[in-house]
Tab-separated table of C-alpha atoms in Angstrom:
chain	number	residue	atom	x	y	z
M	1	MET	CA	-22.980	2.661	-20.746
M	2	GLY	CA	-20.715	4.601	-18.424
M	3	GLN	CA	-20.711	5.607	-14.638
M	4	PRO	CA	-23.667	7.531	-13.478
M	5	VAL	CA	-22.967	11.208	-13.348
M	6	ALA	CA	-23.497	11.489	-9.248
M	7	SER	CA	-20.810	8.194	-8.987
M	8	ARG	CA	-18.283	9.897	-11.209
M	9	GLY	CA	-18.454	12.869	-9.185
M	10	ARG	CA	-17.670	11.053	-5.898
M	11	ALA	CA	-15.109	8.917	-7.323
M	12	ALA	CA	-13.442	12.292	-8.693
M	13	THR	CA	-13.456	14.172	-5.441
M	14	ALA	CA	-12.428	11.180	-3.577
M	15	THR	CA	-9.532	10.886	-5.879
M	16	LEU	CA	-8.799	14.625	-5.762
M	17	TRP	CA	-8.876	14.430	-1.747
M	18	LYS	CA	-6.577	11.346	-1.482
M	19	ALA	CA	-4.160	13.422	-4.213
M	20	MET	CA	-4.682	16.684	-1.916
M	21	LEU	CA	-3.633	15.001	1.255
M	22	ASN	CA	-0.863	12.943	-0.297
M	23	LYS	CA	0.558	16.018	-1.733
M	24	TYR	CA	0.408	18.300	1.516
M	25	ALA	CA	1.686	15.560	4.090
M	26	ARG	CA	4.491	14.420	1.877
M	27	ALA	CA	5.663	18.239	1.815
M	28	PHE	CA	5.221	18.384	5.546
M	29	PHE	CA	7.168	15.554	6.130
M	30	THR	CA	9.699	16.216	3.839
M	31	ARG	CA	10.245	19.582	5.186
M	32	VAL	CA	10.576	17.940	8.381
M	33	LEU	CA	12.654	14.961	7.681
M	34	THR	CA	15.164	16.843	5.154
M	35	PRO	CA	17.469	17.483	7.987
M	36	PHE	CA	17.686	14.054	9.396
M	37	ALA	CA	18.109	12.443	6.102
M	38	ALA	CA	21.316	15.115	5.125
M	39	PHE	CA	22.679	13.889	8.601
M	40	LEU	CA	22.476	10.080	7.565
M	41	ILE	CA	24.214	10.866	4.365
M	42	ARG	CA	27.069	13.178	6.160
M	43	ARG	CA	27.558	9.980	8.208
M	44	GLY	CA	27.867	7.496	5.083
M	45	VAL	CA	24.510	5.849	5.843
M	46	SER	CA	22.703	4.727	2.652
M	47	PRO	CA	19.232	4.757	1.723
M	48	ASP	CA	18.918	1.028	1.426
M	49	THR	CA	20.388	0.494	5.010
M	50	VAL	CA	17.879	3.095	6.087
M	51	THR	CA	15.106	0.773	4.188
M	52	LEU	CA	16.644	-2.276	5.812
M	53	ILE	CA	16.652	-0.963	9.424
M	54	GLY	CA	13.109	0.552	8.975
M	55	THR	CA	11.382	-2.913	7.685
M	56	ALA	CA	13.288	-4.716	10.749
M	57	GLY	CA	11.936	-2.305	13.494
M	58	VAL	CA	8.476	-2.754	11.840
M	59	VAL	CA	8.594	-6.379	11.931
M	60	ALA	CA	10.115	-6.490	15.429
M	61	GLY	CA	7.568	-4.084	16.754
M	62	ALA	CA	4.804	-5.830	15.052
M	63	LEU	CA	5.511	-9.193	16.432
M	64	VAL	CA	6.723	-8.771	19.167
M	65	PHE	CA	4.585	-6.289	20.965
M	66	TYR	CA	1.029	-7.296	18.984
M	67	PRO	CA	0.887	-10.689	19.901
M	68	ARG	CA	0.827	-10.082	23.575
M	69	GLY	CA	-1.728	-7.420	23.153
M	70	GLU	CA	0.603	-4.380	23.814
M	71	PHE	CA	-1.203	-2.713	20.916
M	72	PHE	CA	-0.272	1.061	22.097
M	73	TRP	CA	3.437	0.337	22.215
M	74	GLY	CA	3.615	-1.710	19.358
M	75	THR	CA	2.309	0.774	17.487
M	76	VAL	CA	4.709	3.469	18.936
M	77	VAL	CA	7.575	1.772	17.601
M	78	ILE	CA	5.963	0.487	14.279
M	79	THR	CA	5.000	4.513	13.482
M	80	LEU	CA	8.904	5.647	14.352
M	81	PHE	CA	10.374	2.849	11.982
M	82	VAL	CA	7.556	3.621	9.149
M	83	PHE	CA	8.950	7.308	8.518
M	84	SER	CA	11.980	5.596	7.130
M	85	ASP	CA	10.081	4.699	3.896
M	86	LEU	CA	9.981	8.720	3.611
M	87	VAL	CA	13.913	9.041	4.620
M	88	ASP	CA	15.243	6.531	2.555
M	89	GLY	CA	13.441	8.266	-0.712
M	90	ASN	CA	14.407	11.631	0.884
M	91	MET	CA	18.147	10.508	1.095
M	92	ALA	CA	18.181	9.247	-2.551
M	93	ARG	CA	16.650	12.568	-4.141
M	94	GLN	CA	19.354	14.292	-2.289
M	95	LEU	CA	22.092	12.093	-3.459
M	96	GLY	CA	20.346	12.349	-7.030
M	97	ARG	CA	20.168	8.609	-7.055
M	98	SER	CA	17.532	6.735	-8.729
M	99	SER	CA	17.860	2.950	-8.938
M	100	ARG	CA	15.699	0.025	-10.056
M	101	TRP	CA	17.136	-1.821	-7.327
M	102	GLY	CA	16.199	0.671	-4.727
M	103	ALA	CA	12.443	0.801	-5.923
M	104	PHE	CA	12.592	-3.080	-5.811
M	105	LEU	CA	13.766	-3.208	-2.446
M	106	ASP	CA	11.486	-0.848	-1.124
M	107	SER	CA	8.445	-2.209	-2.563
M	108	THR	CA	9.541	-5.808	-1.438
M	109	LEU	CA	9.966	-4.890	2.025
M	110	ASP	CA	6.845	-2.886	1.971
M	111	ARG	CA	5.272	-6.284	1.482
M	112	VAL	CA	7.140	-7.925	4.482
M	113	ALA	CA	6.261	-4.869	6.878
M	114	ASP	CA	2.457	-5.308	6.123
M	115	GLY	CA	2.773	-8.927	6.424
M	116	ALA	CA	4.160	-8.414	10.061
M	117	ILE	CA	1.816	-6.106	11.289
M	118	PHE	CA	-1.539	-8.171	10.045
M	119	GLY	CA	0.516	-11.401	11.225
M	120	GLY	CA	0.942	-9.461	14.761
M	121	PHE	CA	-2.851	-9.110	14.747
M	122	ALA	CA	-3.605	-12.782	13.435
M	123	LEU	CA	-1.503	-13.860	16.522
M	124	TRP	CA	-3.107	-12.080	19.124
M	125	TYR	CA	-6.491	-13.346	18.102
M	126	ALA	CA	-5.112	-17.142	17.588
M	127	GLY	CA	-3.747	-16.883	20.963
M	128	GLN	CA	-4.337	-14.588	24.168
M	129	GLY	CA	-7.066	-12.833	22.080
M	130	ASP	CA	-9.107	-15.899	21.843
M	131	ASN	CA	-11.258	-15.077	18.660
M	132	ASP	CA	-11.264	-17.220	15.692
M	133	VAL	CA	-13.490	-15.051	13.709
M	134	LEU	CA	-10.994	-12.013	13.977
M	135	CYS	CA	-7.780	-14.303	13.696
M	136	ALA	CA	-9.314	-15.083	9.894
M	137	VAL	CA	-10.158	-11.624	9.323
M	138	SER	CA	-6.468	-10.486	9.808
M	139	ILE	CA	-5.215	-12.897	8.025
M	140	PHE	CA	-7.568	-11.994	5.043
M	141	CYS	CA	-6.074	-8.502	5.728
M	142	LEU	CA	-2.394	-9.872	5.098
M	143	ALA	CA	-3.486	-11.827	2.408
M	144	SER	CA	-5.366	-9.300	0.083
M	145	GLY	CA	-3.038	-6.422	0.842
M	146	GLN	CA	-0.402	-8.974	-0.687
M	147	VAL	CA	-3.034	-9.646	-4.036
M	148	VAL	CA	-3.996	-6.007	-4.169
M	149	SER	CA	-0.130	-4.834	-4.611
M	150	TYR	CA	0.586	-8.212	-7.024
M	151	THR	CA	-2.310	-6.870	-9.197
M	152	LYS	CA	-1.060	-3.747	-10.072
M	153	ALA	CA	2.289	-4.957	-10.549
M	154	ARG	CA	1.735	-7.790	-12.767
M	155	GLY	CA	-0.960	-5.878	-14.714
M	156	GLU	CA	1.891	-3.086	-15.292
M	157	SER	CA	4.307	-6.255	-16.122
M	158	ILE	CA	2.280	-6.953	-19.032
M	159	GLY	CA	2.199	-3.563	-20.221
M	160	LEU	CA	-1.154	-2.108	-18.892
M	161	PRO	CA	-1.473	1.164	-17.089
M	162	VAL	CA	-3.918	-0.120	-14.359
M	163	ALA	CA	-5.128	3.087	-13.993
M	164	VAL	CA	-7.518	2.951	-11.112
M	165	ASN	CA	-7.554	4.399	-7.684
M	166	GLY	CA	-8.703	1.714	-5.360
M	167	LEU	CA	-11.000	1.992	-2.059
M	168	VAL	CA	-7.905	1.219	0.391
M	169	GLU	CA	-4.518	0.989	-1.084
M	170	ARG	CA	-1.677	0.650	1.166
M	171	ALA	CA	-1.695	3.891	2.874
M	172	GLU	CA	-5.151	3.785	3.927
M	173	ARG	CA	-4.483	-0.257	4.997
M	174	LEU	CA	-1.651	1.323	7.526
M	175	VAL	CA	-3.625	4.243	8.721
M	176	ILE	CA	-6.556	2.727	9.772
M	177	SER	CA	-4.959	-0.212	11.090
M	178	LEU	CA	-2.320	1.511	12.983
M	179	VAL	CA	-4.441	4.346	14.280
M	180	ALA	CA	-7.078	1.956	15.545
M	181	ALA	CA	-4.503	-0.295	17.199
M	182	GLY	CA	-2.602	2.474	18.915
M	183	LEU	CA	-6.179	3.725	20.437
M	184	ALA	CA	-7.362	0.163	21.066
M	185	GLY	CA	-3.947	-0.046	23.454
M	186	PHE	CA	-5.106	2.579	25.802
M	187	ASP	CA	-7.682	-0.514	27.030
M	188	THR	CA	-4.945	-1.231	29.018
M	189	PHE	CA	-4.538	2.239	30.614
M	190	GLY	CA	-8.593	1.577	31.559
M	191	VAL	CA	-9.998	3.610	28.762
M	192	PRO	CA	-13.263	1.439	28.224
M	193	GLY	CA	-14.723	0.191	25.488
M	194	ILE	CA	-12.091	1.259	23.159
M	195	HIS	CA	-10.774	-2.141	22.616
M	196	TRP	CA	-13.664	-2.530	19.757
M	197	LEU	CA	-11.858	0.085	17.707
M	198	LEU	CA	-9.097	-2.786	16.350
M	199	PRO	CA	-11.925	-5.166	15.272
M	200	ILE	CA	-14.009	-2.485	13.538
M	201	ALA	CA	-10.919	-1.467	11.749
M	202	LEU	CA	-9.954	-4.897	10.620
M	203	TRP	CA	-13.332	-5.470	9.153
M	204	ILE	CA	-12.976	-2.277	7.324
M	205	VAL	CA	-9.692	-3.025	5.907
M	206	ALA	CA	-10.634	-6.344	4.881
M	207	VAL	CA	-13.983	-5.268	3.336
M	208	GLY	CA	-11.844	-2.156	1.601
M	209	SER	CA	-9.291	-4.557	0.315
M	210	LEU	CA	-12.008	-6.863	-1.209
M	211	VAL	CA	-13.422	-4.276	-3.048
M	212	THR	CA	-10.129	-2.709	-4.036
M	213	LEU	CA	-8.838	-6.061	-5.627
M	214	VAL	CA	-12.291	-6.174	-7.393
M	215	GLN	CA	-11.802	-2.771	-9.093
M	216	ARG	CA	-8.059	-3.584	-9.903
M	217	VAL	CA	-9.108	-7.190	-11.398
M	218	VAL	CA	-12.066	-5.658	-13.381
M	219	THR	CA	-9.759	-2.573	-14.685
M	220	VAL	CA	-7.068	-5.178	-15.897
M	221	ARG	CA	-9.696	-6.858	-17.543
M	222	ARG	CA	-10.753	-3.950	-19.207
M	223	GLU	CA	-7.508	-2.649	-20.204
M	224	ALA	CA	-6.098	-5.961	-21.468
M	225	ALA	CA	-9.541	-6.065	-23.512
M	226	GLU	CA	-9.047	-2.636	-25.236
M	227	ALA	CA	-5.117	-3.336	-25.910
M	228	ASP	CA	-5.880	-6.781	-27.475
M	229	ALA	CA	-8.684	-5.239	-29.369
M	230	ALA	CA	-5.970	-2.408	-30.622
M	231	GLY	CA	-3.458	-4.906	-31.298
M	232	ALA	CA	-5.562	-6.959	-33.437
M	233	GLN	CA	-6.678	-3.276	-35.671
M	234	ASP	CA	-3.086	-2.597	-36.067
M	235	ASN	CA	-2.270	-6.334	-37.350
M	236	GLY	CA	-5.218	-5.916	-39.568
M	237	ALA	CA	-4.174	-2.452	-40.960
M	238	ALA	CA	-0.754	-4.559	-41.492
M	239	ASP	CA	-1.638	-7.487	-43.122
M	240	GLY	CA	-3.927	-5.150	-45.751
M	241	ASP	CA	-1.072	-2.628	-46.346
M	242	SER	CA	1.725	-5.470	-47.352
M	243	PRO	CA	3.141	-5.946	-50.508
M	244	ALA	CA	1.382	-9.176	-50.996
M	245	ASN	CA	-2.039	-8.048	-50.796
M	246	ALA	CA	-1.349	-4.943	-52.761
M	247	SER	CA	-0.124	-7.052	-55.403
M	248	HIS	CA	-3.510	-9.629	-55.047
M	249	GLY	CA	-5.580	-6.366	-55.230
M	250	SER	CA	-3.819	-5.469	-58.477
M	251	GLU	CA	-4.402	-9.037	-60.143
M	252	ALA	CA	-8.009	-8.878	-59.076
M	253	LYS	CA	-8.693	-5.440	-61.286
């Protein structure tokens, strides 16, 4: 049986909303960042260099500020360097370059940056934050984010489309975590009760990542079964059309 109509409708609406947000947000930032990307190109800076510097900045912001509980300033630093992910792509388009190496480097360093962010949260809760449960939740967010990305990459590497929009993908994980961390940082400026935003966000990301992981595993299992069945049918048809089978059939007559 297929999904209920209402469920399919909600899923389609969520997918459409995410697609529209991604489309218009990227269009806005493309207009804003294009002059800066052109300036870097004129200076002889390569897209790979921007990718490396951006990742280094995110890692430094996460592992220097977050373990000390300086969530506001850490988030400011991370957010500034996160935009490098858009700048390097903009530069590549202006240069007319689209390389497998660039895509590989970008994707690999994204995993490093994500690990540093949630690792910074884990270090805070393991130390001054003194909360073993939230430390464990932060580690789960780190690990599940890596596995969610791996499931799609591994599924695609064996020829499957992995056609699913997960509940909480990388963009959602970053936005939820960084916004909550930045706002939680206002606790140091005397805003009462706001520090609870980060634990809430971590639980949301953890649960959402688990749901997304299940969605992708189920999708890969279904697509693999369909591909195997289609391959078996093709092999059966090929065997039936082979000269040996045709000859055997004529003898039987």
